[in-house]
mmCIF file of C-alpha atoms in Angstrom:
data_model
loop_
_atom_site.group_PDB
_atom_site.id
_atom_site.type_symbol
_atom_site.label_atom_id
_atom_site.label_comp_id
_atom_site.label_asym_id
_atom_site.label_seq_id
_atom_site.Cartn_x
_atom_site.Cartn_y
_atom_site.Cartn_z
ATOM 1 C CA MET A 121 -5.532 7.323 80.691
ATOM 2 C CA PHE A 122 -4.443 10.153 82.958
ATOM 3 C CA LEU A 123 -2.956 9.085 86.300
ATOM 4 C CA GLY A 124 -0.992 10.626 89.127
ATOM 5 C CA THR A 125 -0.640 13.847 91.085
ATOM 6 C CA HIS A 126 1.562 16.749 90.040
ATOM 7 C CA THR A 127 2.320 20.134 91.625
ATOM 8 C CA PRO A 128 3.057 22.750 88.961
ATOM 9 C CA ARG A 129 2.819 26.502 89.461
ATOM 10 C CA LEU A 130 0.713 29.063 87.681
ATOM 11 C CA ASP A 131 2.870 31.775 86.113
ATOM 12 C CA GLU A 132 2.164 35.508 86.241
ATOM 13 C CA LYS A 133 0.322 35.334 82.889
ATOM 14 C CA GLY A 134 -2.090 32.653 84.112
ATOM 15 C CA ARG A 135 -0.319 29.845 82.266
ATOM 16 C CA LEU A 136 0.177 26.307 83.467
ATOM 17 C CA ILE A 137 2.860 23.929 82.225
ATOM 18 C CA LEU A 138 1.102 20.605 81.728
ATOM 19 C CA PRO A 139 2.789 17.615 83.380
ATOM 20 C CA ALA A 140 5.194 15.973 80.918
ATOM 21 C CA LYS A 141 3.438 12.604 81.082
ATOM 22 C CA PHE A 142 0.141 14.225 79.947
ATOM 23 C CA ARG A 143 1.506 16.333 77.093
ATOM 24 C CA ASP A 144 1.411 13.809 74.250
ATOM 25 C CA GLU A 145 -2.259 13.013 74.803
ATOM 26 C CA LEU A 146 -3.150 16.711 75.150
ATOM 27 C CA ALA A 147 -0.931 18.059 72.346
ATOM 28 C CA GLY A 148 -3.742 18.039 69.772
ATOM 29 C CA GLY A 149 -5.877 20.409 71.817
ATOM 30 C CA VAL A 150 -7.659 20.726 75.128
ATOM 31 C CA VAL A 151 -10.894 22.083 76.481
ATOM 32 C CA ILE A 152 -10.773 23.535 79.986
ATOM 33 C CA THR A 153 -14.074 24.042 81.797
ATOM 34 C CA LYS A 154 -15.643 24.233 85.229
ATOM 35 C CA GLY A 155 -15.614 20.963 87.149
ATOM 36 C CA GLN A 156 -17.283 19.711 90.301
ATOM 37 C CA GLU A 157 -16.038 20.734 93.783
ATOM 38 C CA ARG A 158 -14.616 23.971 92.310
ATOM 39 C CA CYS A 159 -11.831 22.339 90.321
ATOM 40 C CA LEU A 160 -11.261 22.686 86.577
ATOM 41 C CA TYR A 161 -11.620 19.838 84.116
ATOM 42 C CA VAL A 162 -9.170 19.542 81.233
ATOM 43 C CA PHE A 163 -10.307 17.256 78.439
ATOM 44 C CA PRO A 164 -8.525 16.193 75.288
ATOM 45 C CA THR A 165 -10.702 17.632 72.500
ATOM 46 C CA PRO A 166 -12.062 14.206 71.381
ATOM 47 C CA GLU A 167 -13.191 13.386 74.942
ATOM 48 C CA PHE A 168 -14.893 16.769 75.266
ATOM 49 C CA GLN A 169 -16.681 16.119 71.974
ATOM 50 C CA ARG A 170 -17.845 12.715 73.275
ATOM 51 C CA ILE A 171 -19.292 14.297 76.426
ATOM 52 C CA ALA A 172 -20.880 17.089 74.379
ATOM 53 C CA GLY A 173 -22.597 14.404 72.306
ATOM 54 C CA GLN A 174 -24.001 12.794 75.438
ATOM 55 C CA LEU A 175 -25.339 16.133 76.642
ATOM 56 C CA ARG A 176 -26.911 16.789 73.223
ATOM 57 C CA GLU A 177 -28.805 13.492 73.530
ATOM 58 C CA GLN A 178 -30.620 14.718 76.626
ATOM 59 C CA PRO A 179 -34.119 16.039 75.933
ATOM 60 C CA MET A 180 -34.449 19.830 75.962
ATOM 61 C CA THR A 181 -37.194 19.364 78.539
ATOM 62 C CA HIS A 182 -34.705 17.961 81.084
ATOM 63 C CA LYS A 183 -34.134 20.986 83.326
ATOM 64 C CA ALA A 184 -30.989 19.696 85.091
ATOM 65 C CA ALA A 185 -29.356 18.743 81.761
ATOM 66 C CA ARG A 186 -30.075 22.217 80.353
ATOM 67 C CA ALA A 187 -28.636 23.912 83.426
ATOM 68 C CA TYR A 188 -25.536 21.708 83.495
ATOM 69 C CA GLY A 189 -24.935 22.129 79.760
ATOM 70 C CA ARG A 190 -25.207 25.910 79.953
ATOM 71 C CA VAL A 191 -22.514 26.216 82.602
ATOM 72 C CA PHE A 192 -20.355 23.441 81.111
ATOM 73 C CA PHE A 193 -20.288 24.949 77.609
ATOM 74 C CA ALA A 194 -20.422 28.657 78.496
ATOM 75 C CA SER A 195 -17.346 28.348 80.700
ATOM 76 C CA ALA A 196 -15.367 26.152 78.275
ATOM 77 C CA HIS A 197 -12.091 27.401 76.823
ATOM 78 C CA ASP A 198 -10.339 25.537 74.018
ATOM 79 C CA GLU A 199 -6.736 25.856 72.954
ATOM 80 C CA VAL A 200 -3.709 23.961 71.742
ATOM 81 C CA PRO A 201 -0.801 23.775 74.209
ATOM 82 C CA ASP A 202 2.300 25.681 73.078
ATOM 83 C CA LYS A 203 5.663 24.036 72.365
ATOM 84 C CA GLN A 204 6.548 24.105 76.080
ATOM 85 C CA GLY A 205 3.294 22.335 76.972
ATOM 86 C CA ARG A 206 1.716 25.471 78.426
ATOM 87 C CA VAL A 207 -1.968 26.385 78.411
ATOM 88 C CA THR A 208 -3.513 29.651 79.527
ATOM 89 C CA ILE A 209 -6.245 29.408 82.117
ATOM 90 C CA PRO A 210 -8.687 32.285 81.546
ATOM 91 C CA ALA A 211 -9.365 34.635 84.459
ATOM 92 C CA HIS A 212 -12.992 33.507 84.888
ATOM 93 C CA LEU A 213 -11.876 29.893 85.329
ATOM 94 C CA ARG A 214 -9.014 30.835 87.681
ATOM 95 C CA GLU A 215 -11.534 32.760 89.771
ATOM 96 C CA TYR A 216 -14.083 29.904 89.790
ATOM 97 C CA ALA A 217 -11.477 27.425 91.042
ATOM 98 C CA GLY A 218 -9.840 29.924 93.412
ATOM 99 C CA LEU A 219 -6.456 29.263 91.826
ATOM 100 C CA SER A 220 -3.394 30.761 93.449
ATOM 101 C CA ARG A 221 0.165 30.229 92.235
ATOM 102 C CA GLU A 222 0.464 26.773 93.851
ATOM 103 C CA LEU A 223 -1.554 24.130 91.999
ATOM 104 C CA VAL A 224 -2.246 20.423 92.049
ATOM 105 C CA VAL A 225 -2.920 18.692 88.737
ATOM 106 C CA ILE A 226 -4.330 15.190 88.959
ATOM 107 C CA GLY A 227 -4.973 12.502 86.413
ATOM 108 C CA ALA A 228 -8.612 11.410 86.651
ATOM 109 C CA SER A 229 -8.876 8.669 84.020
ATOM 110 C CA THR A 230 -10.231 10.387 80.882
ATOM 111 C CA ARG A 231 -9.630 13.928 82.111
ATOM 112 C CA VAL A 232 -7.146 16.031 84.031
ATOM 113 C CA GLU A 233 -8.247 18.135 86.996
ATOM 114 C CA ILE A 234 -6.652 21.397 88.123
ATOM 115 C CA TRP A 235 -6.997 22.346 91.785
ATOM 116 C CA ASP A 236 -5.709 25.132 93.965
ATOM 117 C CA LYS A 237 -3.211 23.373 96.250
ATOM 118 C CA GLN A 238 -4.937 24.414 99.469
ATOM 119 C CA ALA A 239 -8.363 23.383 98.118
ATOM 120 C CA TRP A 240 -6.968 19.986 97.053
ATOM 121 C CA ASP A 241 -5.329 19.413 100.438
ATOM 122 C CA THR A 242 -8.635 20.215 102.177
ATOM 123 C CA TYR A 243 -10.629 18.013 99.796
ATOM 124 C CA LEU A 244 -8.203 15.112 100.227
ATOM 125 C CA ALA A 245 -8.185 15.405 104.032
ATOM 126 C CA GLU A 246 -11.999 15.318 104.075
ATOM 127 C CA SER A 247 -12.316 12.518 101.502
ATOM 128 C CA GLU A 248 -9.484 10.090 102.196
ATOM 129 C CA ASP A 249 -11.025 8.661 105.356
ATOM 130 C CA ASP A 250 -14.175 7.722 103.450
ATOM 131 C CA PHE A 251 -12.293 6.269 100.465
ATOM 132 C CA ALA A 252 -12.424 2.625 101.609
ATOM 133 C CA ASP A 253 -16.132 2.859 102.410
ATOM 134 C CA ILE A 254 -17.011 4.354 99.022
ATOM 135 C CA GLU A 255 -15.614 1.480 96.897
ATOM 136 C CA GLU A 256 -18.536 -0.883 97.297
ATOM 137 C CA GLY A 257 -21.095 1.629 96.128
ATOM 138 C CA VAL A 258 -18.964 2.728 93.167
ATOM 139 C CA LEU A 259 -17.679 -0.688 92.131
ATOM 140 C CA PRO A 260 -20.409 -3.267 92.736
ATOM 141 C CA GLY A 261 -18.757 -6.443 93.925
ATOM 142 C CA GLY A 262 -15.569 -4.574 94.834
ATOM 143 C CA LEU A 263 -12.222 -4.862 93.107
#
């Protein structure tokens, strides 16, 4: 399970050093793709394969599933982190997420998310106030 918030930097070659506590679980390979709210999702390869299986189970006649799958798979980039725990974020994904040099990398349970620091700060400021009110709808019965 991926947890926590980290603030690495993107180097001049578009590489990110993965947080040390995430490296073991991601060492076998990752898939980076477009996420919601203009962040990037980083999945360990087995988790990406699980999600791909779920998308394959959707009927071809389901318009929203087709549209989501097209973007999800067409934008996906797979690679194995190097010995320093670095991955390269392709230009099209950096552009989608508006990534500058300053990043925020968060653990989001079964995936990692990469955010531009300013975008994350804005998202958090807008979302934190609603956090307590959201729980009941997300976790029926509460914690």
